[in-house]
Amino acid sequence: SIGNEGCASLCTALQQNKTLTSFTISGGSIGNEGCASVCTALEQNKTLTSFTIFGDSIGNEGCASLCTALQQNKTLTSFTIFGDSIGNEGCASVCTALEQNKTLTS
């Protein structure tokens, strides 16, 4: 498990990366703090087209932050989230992001 600190380091690199098109985080126990790092990376990275997050403990707060990043991201065409504790509130955040994002196709 990479945890929040490892996730922050990874996401700092992701912000600068110009070649990676697909990124998956799974079972890394990142929680809301790690999710904030992911959000910053998604807002700044201009090459990712596919992002998957599963099996982490991001909850509704992390999901809301992630969805804000999705609304701003203009390159992702594929987004997958599962196995996280997002509940109804998190699902509502995903729906809002999907309404506003114009590049996601799956």
Coordinates of C-alpha atoms in Angstrom, one line a residue:
S1 CA 0.0 0.0 0.0
I2 CA 1.4 3.4 -1.0
G3 CA -0.6 5.4 1.4
N4 CA -1.1 9.2 1.3
E5 CA 2.6 10.1 1.2
G6 CA 3.5 7.7 -1.6
C7 CA 0.4 8.8 -3.5
A8 CA 1.5 12.5 -3.2
S9 CA 4.9 11.7 -4.6
L10 CA 3.5 9.7 -7.5
C11 CA 1.0 12.4 -8.3
T12 CA 3.7 15.1 -8.3
A13 CA 5.4 13.1 -11.1
L14 CA 2.1 12.6 -12.9
Q15 CA 1.5 16.3 -13.0
Q16 CA 4.7 16.7 -15.0
N17 CA 4.5 13.5 -17.2
K18 CA 3.9 14.1 -20.9
T19 CA 3.6 10.6 -22.2
L20 CA 1.5 8.4 -19.9
T21 CA -2.1 7.9 -21.2
S22 CA -3.5 5.4 -18.6
F23 CA -3.2 5.5 -14.8
T24 CA -4.7 3.1 -12.2
I25 CA -4.7 3.3 -8.4
S26 CA -6.0 0.3 -6.5
G27 CA -5.9 -0.9 -3.0
G28 CA -3.3 1.8 -2.0
S29 CA -5.2 3.0 1.1
I30 CA -4.9 6.6 0.0
G31 CA -8.0 8.0 1.7
N32 CA -9.2 11.6 1.2
E33 CA -5.7 13.1 1.6
G34 CA -4.3 10.9 -1.1
C35 CA -7.3 11.6 -3.3
A36 CA -6.6 15.3 -3.0
S37 CA -3.1 14.6 -4.6
V38 CA -4.8 12.6 -7.4
C39 CA -7.2 15.5 -8.0
T40 CA -4.3 18.0 -8.5
A41 CA -2.6 15.6 -10.9
L42 CA -5.8 15.1 -12.9
E43 CA -6.4 18.9 -13.1
Q44 CA -2.8 19.5 -14.4
N45 CA -2.0 16.4 -16.5
K46 CA -2.7 16.9 -20.2
T47 CA -2.0 13.4 -21.6
L48 CA -4.0 11.0 -19.5
T49 CA -7.0 9.5 -21.4
S50 CA -7.9 6.8 -18.9
F51 CA -8.1 6.8 -15.1
T52 CA -9.2 4.0 -12.8
I53 CA -9.4 4.1 -9.0
F54 CA -10.7 1.2 -6.9
G55 CA -10.3 -0.5 -3.6
D56 CA -9.3 2.7 -1.7
S57 CA -11.1 4.5 1.1
I58 CA -11.8 7.8 -0.5
G59 CA -15.4 8.2 0.8
N60 CA -17.8 10.9 -0.2
E61 CA -15.3 13.8 0.5
G62 CA -12.6 12.3 -1.7
C63 CA -15.2 11.5 -4.4
A64 CA -16.5 15.1 -4.4
S65 CA -12.9 16.4 -4.9
L66 CA -12.2 13.8 -7.6
C67 CA -15.4 14.8 -9.4
T68 CA -14.4 18.5 -9.3
A69 CA -11.1 17.5 -11.0
L70 CA -13.1 15.5 -13.6
Q71 CA -15.1 18.6 -14.4
Q72 CA -11.9 20.5 -15.1
N73 CA -10.0 17.8 -17.0
K74 CA -10.2 18.0 -20.8
T75 CA -8.3 14.9 -21.8
L76 CA -9.8 11.9 -20.0
T77 CA -12.1 9.8 -22.2
S78 CA -12.4 6.9 -19.7
F79 CA -13.0 7.0 -15.9
T80 CA -13.7 4.1 -13.7
I81 CA -14.4 4.1 -9.9
F82 CA -15.4 1.0 -7.9
G83 CA -14.8 -0.7 -4.6
D84 CA -14.7 2.6 -2.8
S85 CA -17.1 3.8 0.0
I86 CA -18.7 6.7 -1.9
G87 CA -22.4 6.1 -1.1
N88 CA -25.3 8.2 -2.4
E89 CA -23.6 11.5 -1.8
G90 CA -20.5 10.4 -3.8
C91 CA -22.7 9.0 -6.6
A92 CA -24.4 12.4 -6.8
S93 CA -21.0 14.0 -7.2
V94 CA -20.1 11.6 -10.0
C95 CA -23.4 12.4 -11.8
T96 CA -22.7 16.2 -11.6
A97 CA -19.2 15.6 -13.0
L98 CA -20.6 13.5 -15.9
E99 CA -23.1 16.2 -16.7
Q100 CA -20.3 18.8 -17.0
N101 CA -17.4 16.8 -18.5
K102 CA -17.5 16.8 -22.3
T103 CA -14.7 14.4 -23.0
L104 CA -15.6 11.2 -21.1
T105 CA -17.0 8.5 -23.3
S106 CA -16.8 5.5 -20.9

